[in-house]
mmCIF file of C-alpha atoms in Angstrom:
data_model
loop_
_atom_site.group_PDB
_atom_site.id
_atom_site.type_symbol
_atom_site.label_atom_id
_atom_site.label_comp_id
_atom_site.label_asym_id
_atom_site.label_seq_id
_atom_site.Cartn_x
_atom_site.Cartn_y
_atom_site.Cartn_z
ATOM 1 C CA MET A 23 -2.405 -21.058 -22.946
ATOM 2 C CA GLU A 24 -2.180 -17.290 -23.362
ATOM 3 C CA LYS A 25 1.349 -15.886 -23.401
ATOM 4 C CA PHE A 26 2.452 -14.183 -20.180
ATOM 5 C CA TYR A 27 4.713 -11.171 -20.650
ATOM 6 C CA CYS A 28 5.825 -8.514 -18.180
ATOM 7 C CA ALA A 29 8.107 -5.497 -18.638
ATOM 8 C CA ALA A 30 9.050 -5.136 -14.957
ATOM 9 C CA PRO A 31 12.197 -7.331 -14.974
ATOM 10 C CA TRP A 32 13.656 -5.073 -17.665
ATOM 11 C CA ARG A 33 12.237 -1.724 -16.601
ATOM 12 C CA GLY A 34 11.148 -1.736 -12.966
ATOM 13 C CA LEU A 35 12.972 -0.909 -9.733
ATOM 14 C CA HIS A 36 11.777 -1.726 -6.216
ATOM 15 C CA VAL A 37 13.854 -1.466 -3.033
ATOM 16 C CA ASN A 38 12.408 -2.382 0.348
ATOM 17 C CA PRO A 39 13.342 -0.770 3.719
ATOM 18 C CA ARG A 40 15.948 -3.476 4.376
ATOM 19 C CA GLY A 41 17.806 -2.861 1.103
ATOM 20 C CA ALA A 42 16.426 -5.862 -0.752
ATOM 21 C CA VAL A 43 15.793 -5.354 -4.471
ATOM 22 C CA LYS A 44 13.040 -6.526 -6.799
ATOM 23 C CA THR A 45 11.764 -5.128 -10.068
ATOM 24 C CA CYS A 46 8.215 -4.696 -8.794
ATOM 25 C CA CYS A 47 6.307 -4.792 -5.523
ATOM 26 C CA ALA A 48 4.716 -8.157 -6.377
ATOM 27 C CA GLY A 49 7.893 -10.034 -7.287
ATOM 28 C CA ASN A 50 8.250 -13.420 -5.624
ATOM 29 C CA PRO A 51 9.940 -15.402 -4.129
ATOM 30 C CA ASN A 52 11.607 -13.017 -1.757
ATOM 31 C CA MET A 53 14.253 -10.868 -3.401
ATOM 32 C CA LEU A 54 16.976 -10.915 -6.017
ATOM 33 C CA GLY A 55 19.769 -9.460 -3.912
ATOM 34 C CA ASN A 56 20.458 -6.896 -1.222
ATOM 35 C CA LEU A 57 22.140 -3.510 -1.539
ATOM 36 C CA ASN A 58 23.989 -4.128 1.721
ATOM 37 C CA THR A 59 26.084 -6.782 -0.041
ATOM 38 C CA LYS A 60 25.823 -6.009 -3.788
ATOM 39 C CA THR A 61 25.563 -2.947 -6.001
ATOM 40 C CA ILE A 62 22.336 -2.094 -7.733
ATOM 41 C CA THR A 63 23.868 -2.871 -11.154
ATOM 42 C CA GLU A 64 25.103 -6.275 -9.982
ATOM 43 C CA ILE A 65 21.625 -7.189 -8.795
ATOM 44 C CA LEU A 66 19.691 -5.903 -11.799
ATOM 45 C CA ASN A 67 22.046 -7.712 -14.205
ATOM 46 C CA GLY A 68 22.538 -10.782 -12.017
ATOM 47 C CA PRO A 69 21.822 -14.415 -12.931
ATOM 48 C CA GLU A 70 18.537 -14.541 -11.007
ATOM 49 C CA LEU A 71 16.963 -11.816 -13.129
ATOM 50 C CA ALA A 72 18.528 -13.169 -16.321
ATOM 51 C CA GLU A 73 16.677 -16.442 -15.702
ATOM 52 C CA ILE A 74 13.407 -14.597 -15.085
ATOM 53 C CA ARG A 75 13.806 -12.534 -18.263
ATOM 54 C CA SER A 76 14.564 -15.656 -20.279
ATOM 55 C CA SER A 77 11.302 -17.245 -19.149
ATOM 56 C CA LEU A 78 9.197 -14.128 -19.742
ATOM 57 C CA SER A 79 10.704 -13.410 -23.149
ATOM 58 C CA GLN A 80 9.128 -16.720 -24.228
ATOM 59 C CA GLY A 81 5.791 -15.779 -22.732
ATOM 60 C CA ASN A 82 6.094 -18.096 -19.744
ATOM 61 C CA PRO A 83 5.525 -16.888 -16.177
ATOM 62 C CA HIS A 84 8.359 -17.551 -13.754
ATOM 63 C CA GLN A 85 7.899 -18.483 -10.083
ATOM 64 C CA TYR A 86 8.907 -14.875 -9.421
ATOM 65 C CA CYS A 87 5.602 -13.854 -11.074
ATOM 66 C CA SER A 88 3.287 -15.996 -8.934
ATOM 67 C CA ASN A 89 1.553 -13.091 -7.172
ATOM 68 C CA CYS A 90 0.421 -11.588 -10.480
ATOM 69 C CA VAL A 91 -0.536 -14.985 -11.859
ATOM 70 C CA ASN A 92 -2.773 -15.615 -8.840
ATOM 71 C CA ALA A 93 -4.254 -12.107 -8.873
ATOM 72 C CA GLU A 94 -5.229 -12.362 -12.540
ATOM 73 C CA ARG A 95 -6.627 -15.863 -12.077
ATOM 74 C CA PHE A 96 -9.269 -14.379 -9.776
ATOM 75 C CA GLY A 97 -9.936 -11.376 -11.993
ATOM 76 C CA ASN A 98 -8.015 -8.885 -9.855
ATOM 77 C CA ALA A 99 -5.708 -6.106 -11.005
ATOM 78 C CA SER A 100 -2.013 -6.973 -11.084
ATOM 79 C CA GLU A 101 1.338 -5.191 -10.955
ATOM 80 C CA ARG A 102 2.068 -6.727 -14.347
ATOM 81 C CA ALA A 103 -0.701 -4.704 -15.977
ATOM 82 C CA TRP A 104 0.719 -1.479 -14.516
ATOM 83 C CA HIS A 105 4.220 -2.153 -15.841
ATOM 84 C CA ASN A 106 3.008 -3.272 -19.243
ATOM 85 C CA ASN A 107 0.825 -0.191 -19.640
ATOM 86 C CA LYS A 108 3.885 1.967 -19.001
ATOM 87 C CA ASN A 109 6.029 0.044 -21.493
ATOM 88 C CA PRO A 110 3.989 -0.551 -24.666
ATOM 89 C CA ASP A 111 7.126 -0.322 -26.830
ATOM 90 C CA ILE A 112 9.001 -3.288 -25.373
ATOM 91 C CA ASP A 113 9.729 -6.150 -27.807
ATOM 92 C CA TYR A 114 10.194 -9.293 -25.761
ATOM 93 C CA ALA A 115 11.754 -11.214 -28.639
ATOM 94 C CA THR A 116 14.678 -8.792 -28.729
ATOM 95 C CA ALA A 117 14.649 -7.475 -25.144
ATOM 96 C CA GLY A 118 17.687 -9.563 -24.171
ATOM 97 C CA ASP A 119 18.742 -10.744 -20.717
ATOM 98 C CA GLN A 120 20.135 -7.431 -19.413
ATOM 99 C CA TYR A 121 18.359 -4.663 -17.530
ATOM 100 C CA HIS A 122 17.211 -1.719 -19.669
ATOM 101 C CA HIS A 123 16.345 1.279 -17.475
ATOM 102 C CA PRO A 124 13.892 2.134 -14.682
ATOM 103 C CA VAL A 125 10.485 3.338 -15.905
ATOM 104 C CA ILE A 126 8.612 2.710 -12.643
ATOM 105 C CA VAL A 127 10.554 3.354 -9.419
ATOM 106 C CA ASP A 128 9.582 2.384 -5.864
ATOM 107 C CA VAL A 129 12.357 2.928 -3.307
ATOM 108 C CA ARG A 130 11.544 2.567 0.389
ATOM 109 C CA TRP A 131 14.567 3.952 2.245
ATOM 110 C CA ASN A 132 13.720 2.662 5.722
ATOM 111 C CA ASN A 133 10.744 1.914 7.961
ATOM 112 C CA THR A 134 10.478 5.282 9.744
ATOM 113 C CA CYS A 135 6.819 5.742 10.721
ATOM 114 C CA ASN A 136 4.997 7.701 13.401
ATOM 115 C CA LEU A 137 2.107 5.231 13.743
ATOM 116 C CA SER A 138 1.755 1.683 15.073
ATOM 117 C CA CYS A 139 -1.327 0.601 13.127
ATOM 118 C CA ASN A 140 -2.965 -2.502 14.587
ATOM 119 C CA TYR A 141 -2.339 -4.693 11.535
ATOM 120 C CA CYS A 142 1.180 -3.482 10.760
ATOM 121 C CA SER A 143 4.517 -4.837 12.046
ATOM 122 C CA GLN A 144 8.045 -3.855 12.956
ATOM 123 C CA LEU A 145 9.163 -4.539 9.369
ATOM 124 C CA ASP A 146 7.245 -1.537 8.051
ATOM 125 C CA SER A 147 6.975 0.690 11.121
ATOM 126 C CA SER A 148 9.773 1.974 13.338
ATOM 127 C CA ARG A 149 7.112 2.785 15.914
ATOM 128 C CA TRP A 150 6.165 -0.901 16.127
ATOM 129 C CA ALA A 151 9.840 -1.862 16.367
ATOM 130 C CA SER A 152 10.209 0.531 19.287
ATOM 131 C CA LEU A 153 7.154 -0.907 21.057
ATOM 132 C CA LYS A 154 8.619 -4.405 20.662
ATOM 133 C CA ASN A 155 12.081 -3.284 21.848
ATOM 134 C CA ILE A 156 13.627 -4.127 18.481
ATOM 135 C CA PRO A 157 16.649 -1.962 17.547
ATOM 136 C CA VAL A 158 15.820 0.530 14.809
ATOM 137 C CA ASN A 159 18.381 1.742 12.271
ATOM 138 C CA ASN A 160 16.879 4.672 10.441
ATOM 139 C CA THR A 161 20.133 6.361 9.531
ATOM 140 C CA THR A 162 20.687 7.069 5.850
ATOM 141 C CA ARG A 163 21.740 3.853 4.125
ATOM 142 C CA HIS A 164 25.198 3.662 2.568
ATOM 143 C CA TYR A 165 23.647 2.840 -0.812
ATOM 144 C CA TYR A 166 21.427 5.935 -0.814
ATOM 145 C CA THR A 167 23.652 8.030 -3.106
ATOM 146 C CA ASP A 168 24.326 5.125 -5.492
ATOM 147 C CA VAL A 169 20.594 4.457 -5.948
ATOM 148 C CA CYS A 170 19.840 8.146 -6.550
ATOM 149 C CA ASP A 171 22.749 8.388 -9.008
ATOM 150 C CA PHE A 172 21.492 5.283 -10.842
ATOM 151 C CA ILE A 173 18.023 6.803 -11.187
ATOM 152 C CA LYS A 174 19.510 10.120 -12.315
ATOM 153 C CA GLN A 175 21.551 8.335 -15.020
ATOM 154 C CA HIS A 176 18.259 7.138 -16.507
ATOM 155 C CA TYR A 177 16.472 10.450 -15.986
ATOM 156 C CA ASP A 178 14.883 10.507 -19.457
ATOM 157 C CA HIS A 179 13.213 7.114 -18.981
ATOM 158 C CA VAL A 180 11.611 7.497 -15.545
ATOM 159 C CA GLN A 181 7.846 7.887 -15.924
ATOM 160 C CA GLU A 182 6.427 7.087 -12.507
ATOM 161 C CA VAL A 183 7.795 7.107 -8.967
ATOM 162 C CA ALA A 184 6.038 5.658 -5.919
ATOM 163 C CA LEU A 185 6.795 7.145 -2.514
ATOM 164 C CA VAL A 186 5.981 4.525 0.098
ATOM 165 C CA GLY A 187 7.203 3.884 3.633
ATOM 166 C CA GLY A 188 7.375 3.523 6.436
ATOM 167 C CA GLU A 189 5.840 6.943 6.129
ATOM 168 C CA PRO A 190 7.257 8.617 2.967
ATOM 169 C CA LEU A 191 6.667 12.160 4.203
ATOM 170 C CA LEU A 192 9.113 11.405 7.050
ATOM 171 C CA LEU A 193 11.861 9.874 4.889
ATOM 172 C CA LYS A 194 14.318 12.726 4.298
ATOM 173 C CA GLU A 195 15.967 10.711 1.514
ATOM 174 C CA ASN A 196 12.905 11.473 -0.596
ATOM 175 C CA ILE A 197 14.018 15.117 -0.766
ATOM 176 C CA LYS A 198 16.950 14.156 -3.000
ATOM 177 C CA LEU A 199 14.937 11.533 -4.845
ATOM 178 C CA LEU A 200 12.425 14.195 -5.892
ATOM 179 C CA ASP A 201 15.341 16.290 -7.190
ATOM 180 C CA VAL A 202 16.728 13.560 -9.488
ATOM 181 C CA ILE A 203 13.510 12.544 -11.247
ATOM 182 C CA PRO A 204 11.835 14.344 -14.175
ATOM 183 C CA GLU A 205 9.543 17.239 -13.298
ATOM 184 C CA ASP A 206 6.791 15.809 -15.501
ATOM 185 C CA CYS A 207 6.844 12.221 -14.229
ATOM 186 C CA ILE A 208 3.984 10.945 -12.082
ATOM 187 C CA VAL A 209 4.652 10.713 -8.347
ATOM 188 C CA THR A 210 2.315 8.477 -6.356
ATOM 189 C CA VAL A 211 2.377 8.899 -2.579
ATOM 190 C CA ILE A 212 1.010 6.251 -0.211
ATOM 191 C CA THR A 213 0.845 8.133 3.078
ATOM 192 C CA ASN A 214 -0.928 7.995 6.419
ATOM 193 C CA LEU A 215 -1.177 11.813 6.125
ATOM 194 C CA SER A 216 -0.850 12.014 9.900
ATOM 195 C CA ASN A 217 1.991 14.517 10.162
ATOM 196 C CA PRO A 218 1.695 18.325 10.102
ATOM 197 C CA LEU A 219 2.250 19.442 6.491
ATOM 198 C CA GLU A 220 3.052 23.106 7.008
ATOM 199 C CA ASN A 221 6.813 22.671 7.558
ATOM 200 C CA ASN A 222 7.296 19.326 5.834
ATOM 201 C CA GLU A 223 10.004 19.703 3.148
ATOM 202 C CA ILE A 224 8.901 16.640 1.190
ATOM 203 C CA PHE A 225 5.317 17.883 1.057
ATOM 204 C CA LYS A 226 6.537 21.313 -0.109
ATOM 205 C CA LYS A 227 8.394 19.694 -3.006
ATOM 206 C CA LEU A 228 5.356 17.594 -3.902
ATOM 207 C CA ALA A 229 3.068 20.642 -3.752
ATOM 208 C CA ARG A 230 5.219 22.349 -6.409
ATOM 209 C CA ARG A 231 4.921 19.408 -8.799
ATOM 210 C CA LYS A 232 2.114 19.018 -11.344
ATOM 211 C CA ARG A 233 1.496 15.243 -11.513
ATOM 212 C CA VAL A 234 1.011 13.845 -8.023
ATOM 213 C CA GLY A 235 -1.379 11.096 -6.978
ATOM 214 C CA TRP A 236 -2.276 10.795 -3.305
ATOM 215 C CA SER A 237 -3.175 7.384 -1.849
ATOM 216 C CA ILE A 238 -4.232 8.283 1.675
ATOM 217 C CA SER A 239 -4.020 5.243 3.878
ATOM 218 C CA PHE A 240 -6.823 4.877 6.414
ATOM 219 C CA ASP A 241 -9.735 2.504 6.914
ATOM 220 C CA ASN A 242 -11.964 3.985 9.609
ATOM 221 C CA ILE A 243 -13.139 7.397 10.778
ATOM 222 C CA GLY A 244 -13.279 9.232 14.108
ATOM 223 C CA PRO A 245 -12.394 7.295 17.294
ATOM 224 C CA ARG A 246 -12.169 4.026 15.332
ATOM 225 C CA PHE A 247 -9.506 5.619 13.107
ATOM 226 C CA GLU A 248 -7.482 6.578 16.189
ATOM 227 C CA TYR A 249 -7.860 3.072 17.644
ATOM 228 C CA VAL A 250 -6.637 1.285 14.517
ATOM 229 C CA ARG A 251 -4.107 3.907 13.356
ATOM 230 C CA HIS A 252 -2.568 4.283 16.784
ATOM 231 C CA GLY A 253 -0.732 7.575 17.160
ATOM 232 C CA GLY A 254 -2.920 9.253 14.558
ATOM 233 C CA ASP A 255 -5.200 12.198 15.225
ATOM 234 C CA TRP A 256 -8.515 12.347 13.374
ATOM 235 C CA GLY A 257 -8.621 16.138 13.515
ATOM 236 C CA LEU A 258 -5.133 16.467 12.007
ATOM 237 C CA LEU A 259 -5.985 13.991 9.247
ATOM 238 C CA GLN A 260 -9.010 16.076 8.265
ATOM 239 C CA GLU A 261 -6.906 19.258 8.251
ATOM 240 C CA ASN A 262 -4.308 17.583 6.033
ATOM 241 C CA LEU A 263 -7.005 16.238 3.726
ATOM 242 C CA ALA A 264 -8.211 19.808 3.184
ATOM 243 C CA ILE A 265 -4.668 20.926 2.301
ATOM 244 C CA VAL A 266 -4.156 18.098 -0.194
ATOM 245 C CA LYS A 267 -7.598 18.651 -1.711
ATOM 246 C CA SER A 268 -6.666 22.305 -2.304
ATOM 247 C CA LEU A 269 -3.998 21.021 -4.716
ATOM 248 C CA MET A 270 -6.560 19.038 -6.703
ATOM 249 C CA VAL A 271 -7.361 21.795 -9.174
ATOM 250 C CA LYS A 272 -7.440 21.716 -12.948
ATOM 251 C CA ASP A 273 -4.545 23.231 -14.867
ATOM 252 C CA SER A 274 -4.722 25.210 -18.109
ATOM 253 C CA LYS A 275 -5.223 21.967 -20.057
ATOM 254 C CA GLU A 276 -8.110 20.949 -17.801
ATOM 255 C CA PHE A 277 -6.111 18.123 -16.195
ATOM 256 C CA LEU A 278 -5.958 17.663 -12.437
ATOM 257 C CA ALA A 279 -2.550 18.747 -11.174
ATOM 258 C CA HIS A 280 -2.990 16.487 -8.127
ATOM 259 C CA TRP A 281 -5.504 13.716 -7.630
ATOM 260 C CA GLY A 282 -6.132 10.985 -5.108
ATOM 261 C CA GLY A 283 -8.342 9.016 -2.791
ATOM 262 C CA VAL A 284 -8.482 6.709 0.192
ATOM 263 C CA HIS A 285 -6.347 3.558 0.223
ATOM 264 C CA ALA A 286 -8.231 1.210 2.572
ATOM 265 C CA VAL A 287 -7.401 -2.270 3.838
ATOM 266 C CA TYR A 288 -10.491 -4.430 4.336
ATOM 267 C CA ASN A 289 -10.264 -6.101 7.761
ATOM 268 C CA MET A 290 -12.096 -6.934 10.967
ATOM 269 C CA TYR A 291 -11.921 -3.328 12.125
ATOM 270 C CA ASN A 292 -14.007 -2.019 9.214
ATOM 271 C CA ALA A 293 -15.987 -5.056 8.036
ATOM 272 C CA THR A 294 -18.996 -3.721 9.955
ATOM 273 C CA ARG A 295 -18.223 -0.048 9.225
ATOM 274 C CA ILE A 296 -17.524 0.274 5.492
ATOM 275 C CA THR A 297 -20.651 2.382 4.945
ATOM 276 C CA GLU A 298 -19.543 5.179 7.272
ATOM 277 C CA LEU A 299 -16.072 5.252 5.686
ATOM 278 C CA ARG A 300 -17.524 5.436 2.168
ATOM 279 C CA GLU A 301 -20.013 8.128 3.127
ATOM 280 C CA PHE A 302 -17.172 10.183 4.613
ATOM 281 C CA ALA A 303 -15.073 9.724 1.460
ATOM 282 C CA HIS A 304 -18.054 10.695 -0.684
ATOM 283 C CA ARG A 305 -18.547 13.909 1.287
ATOM 284 C CA GLN A 306 -14.873 14.674 0.741
ATOM 285 C CA GLY A 307 -15.104 13.964 -2.997
ATOM 286 C CA LEU A 308 -12.640 11.080 -2.696
ATOM 287 C CA THR A 309 -12.707 7.594 -4.163
ATOM 288 C CA VAL A 310 -11.789 4.496 -2.145
ATOM 289 C CA LEU A 311 -9.421 1.794 -3.356
ATOM 290 C CA TRP A 312 -9.955 -1.384 -1.339
ATOM 291 C CA GLN A 313 -7.096 -3.759 -0.657
ATOM 292 C CA ASN A 314 -7.138 -7.249 0.819
ATOM 293 C CA LEU A 315 -5.395 -7.773 4.133
ATOM 294 C CA SER A 316 -1.922 -9.333 3.974
ATOM 295 C CA GLY A 317 -1.895 -10.252 7.677
ATOM 296 C CA PRO A 318 -2.314 -11.136 10.452
ATOM 297 C CA THR A 319 -4.827 -13.840 9.545
ATOM 298 C CA CYS A 320 -7.000 -13.257 12.621
ATOM 299 C CA LEU A 321 -7.910 -9.803 11.213
ATOM 300 C CA ASP A 322 -9.312 -11.309 8.009
ATOM 301 C CA PRO A 323 -13.134 -11.223 8.339
ATOM 302 C CA THR A 324 -13.503 -14.170 5.945
ATOM 303 C CA LYS A 325 -11.691 -16.431 8.413
ATOM 304 C CA HIS A 326 -14.268 -16.087 11.182
ATOM 305 C CA ASN A 327 -17.473 -17.883 12.105
ATOM 306 C CA GLN A 328 -20.960 -17.655 10.665
ATOM 307 C CA ALA A 329 -22.160 -14.990 13.098
ATOM 308 C CA ILE A 330 -19.402 -12.596 12.091
ATOM 309 C CA ALA A 331 -19.896 -13.506 8.433
ATOM 310 C CA GLU A 332 -23.550 -12.461 8.724
ATOM 311 C CA LEU A 333 -22.569 -9.112 10.220
ATOM 312 C CA ALA A 334 -20.058 -8.489 7.434
ATOM 313 C CA ALA A 335 -22.542 -9.501 4.731
ATOM 314 C CA ASP A 336 -25.238 -7.245 6.170
ATOM 315 C CA GLU A 337 -22.796 -4.332 6.111
ATOM 316 C CA ILE A 338 -21.957 -4.893 2.448
ATOM 317 C CA GLU A 339 -25.650 -4.876 1.553
ATOM 318 C CA LYS A 340 -26.129 -1.747 3.659
ATOM 319 C CA PHE A 341 -23.295 -0.123 1.694
ATOM 320 C CA TYR A 342 -24.814 -1.195 -1.633
ATOM 321 C CA ALA A 343 -28.126 0.373 -0.578
ATOM 322 C CA THR A 344 -26.449 3.799 -0.374
ATOM 323 C CA GLY A 345 -25.877 3.746 -4.130
ATOM 324 C CA LEU A 346 -22.272 4.852 -3.646
ATOM 325 C CA SER A 347 -20.528 1.650 -4.765
ATOM 326 C CA THR A 348 -18.458 1.835 -7.941
ATOM 327 C CA ASP A 349 -18.106 -1.006 -10.454
ATOM 328 C CA THR A 350 -14.645 -1.742 -9.051
ATOM 329 C CA GLU A 351 -16.010 -1.910 -5.512
ATOM 330 C CA ARG A 352 -18.785 -4.233 -6.661
ATOM 331 C CA VAL A 353 -16.203 -6.650 -8.052
ATOM 332 C CA PHE A 354 -14.329 -6.524 -4.749
ATOM 333 C CA PHE A 355 -17.336 -6.891 -2.440
ATOM 334 C CA ASP A 356 -19.469 -9.264 -4.528
ATOM 335 C CA THR A 357 -16.897 -12.015 -4.025
ATOM 336 C CA LEU A 358 -16.867 -11.371 -0.287
ATOM 337 C CA LEU A 359 -20.643 -11.292 -0.103
ATOM 338 C CA GLN A 360 -20.891 -14.646 -1.866
ATOM 339 C CA HIS A 361 -18.412 -16.118 0.605
ATOM 340 C CA TYR A 362 -20.222 -14.751 3.645
ATOM 341 C CA ARG A 363 -23.663 -15.898 2.527
ATOM 342 C CA SER A 364 -22.374 -19.440 2.002
ATOM 343 C CA ASN A 365 -20.466 -19.589 5.288
ATOM 344 C CA THR A 366 -21.760 -22.318 7.612
ATOM 345 C CA ASP A 367 -18.725 -22.433 9.919
ATOM 346 C CA THR A 368 -19.870 -21.796 13.480
ATOM 347 C CA THR A 369 -16.525 -22.514 15.176
ATOM 348 C CA SER A 370 -13.708 -20.554 13.556
ATOM 349 C CA THR A 371 -10.195 -21.045 14.926
ATOM 350 C CA GLN A 372 -9.439 -17.400 14.122
ATOM 351 C CA THR A 373 -11.921 -15.955 16.607
ATOM 352 C CA PRO A 374 -9.833 -16.956 19.659
ATOM 353 C CA ALA A 375 -6.753 -15.615 17.860
ATOM 354 C CA PHE A 376 -8.565 -12.308 17.304
ATOM 355 C CA VAL A 377 -9.508 -12.118 20.990
ATOM 356 C CA LYS A 378 -5.826 -12.656 21.849
ATOM 357 C CA HIS A 379 -4.857 -9.950 19.340
ATOM 358 C CA ILE A 380 -7.213 -7.416 20.963
ATOM 359 C CA ARG A 381 -5.952 -8.335 24.420
ATOM 360 C CA GLU A 382 -2.327 -7.812 23.376
ATOM 361 C CA ILE A 383 -3.118 -4.509 21.660
ATOM 362 C CA GLU A 384 -4.972 -3.112 24.667
ATOM 363 C CA THR A 385 -2.752 -4.372 27.471
ATOM 364 C CA LYS A 386 0.740 -4.776 26.027
ATOM 365 C CA TYR A 387 1.182 -2.337 23.138
ATOM 366 C CA HIS A 388 -1.542 0.339 23.300
ATOM 367 C CA PRO A 389 -2.652 0.343 26.970
ATOM 368 C CA ASP A 390 -4.284 3.757 26.521
ATOM 369 C CA GLN A 391 -6.902 1.929 24.427
ATOM 370 C CA GLN A 392 -7.877 -0.618 27.080
ATOM 371 C CA GLY A 393 -11.539 -1.566 26.784
ATOM 372 C CA LYS A 394 -11.997 0.597 23.686
ATOM 373 C CA PHE A 395 -12.645 -2.228 21.222
ATOM 374 C CA ALA A 396 -15.752 -3.343 23.109
ATOM 375 C CA GLU A 397 -16.923 0.262 23.236
ATOM 376 C CA LEU A 398 -16.283 1.065 19.584
ATOM 377 C CA TRP A 399 -17.304 -2.274 18.009
ATOM 378 C CA PRO A 400 -20.068 -3.604 20.306
ATOM 379 C CA GLU A 401 -21.642 -5.587 17.467
ATOM 380 C CA ILE A 402 -18.475 -7.703 17.145
ATOM 381 C CA SER A 403 -17.484 -7.678 20.802
ATOM 382 C CA ARG A 404 -20.719 -9.382 21.897
ATOM 383 C CA LEU A 405 -19.894 -12.331 19.592
ATOM 384 C CA LEU A 406 -16.373 -12.920 20.877
#
């Protein structure tokens, strides 16, 4: 069996909106400790991580690594590859059982977000929490200064920082974070880009930097965008796209100062509309990175009946016929196409769950959208 090594437990830092710590986004199971009860140093040098490092130093994956193990088993990209590419110098035989320093940083201060996207939840969106009458605490966390100071102590080692949310352009804590990281490190922003940029202090700081990657999170265009990304405005998104694209110019060394593309989740809302999204992205000069849905299950097109599978398969072939698909997209969609063409299930249990989901969205949470799904997705609606 091939040895399994990963640098993240020695050189990664991930904090979720609830203060829980991991060394990468993919780490499993759950978390290693929480900043509401322990310090960042206690967690990163705690017994849980020492056990994980001991296993990995021998080339053996730990249960903590299961998400990357499963991703690689099916030929997909993994977080492990990202961390290892950033740490080619690490010697696992001598790495030891203590934390080294953060090379890749991903700190999500809280779940502040202006949208209630149809497949999101109160864990990642304060707007959803508000709609569900769940108390929201978006005050600055008591560990905020300690985390920034920890990152600043390792200033010379930080190579890449991910700004994620909630919505990172609304998290004021990112103002200080951008001040304590190296000017030449890469900053990757995963944003819904649905806030005015003109007076946004975080955007102003990003615009002055030279190595910024924009992952712009949306999966549909026009009215379908506004239905799925509830609270978003398609016109504003296009205006903001133009502003970000104006930063994507080559510097004196012929490198792009800023770069980016669309970060799309493949789901029931775009399974019959991927062609129009890709054609829009192509006109904008943007690539599309496709991501599998993490939930809810009823929004996964592969979990529905044969009739819906045929619609989804036809759309993939329609997209292929445009000639716009990249090699990476072919890998992603070929697997789906094979599944759809072999689907003989005519009675999926997820179709009733999807009908219930639409009903709740349109009557309980987004009543301004009542009846809109049937209008915007008639090809699916007639099968429900």
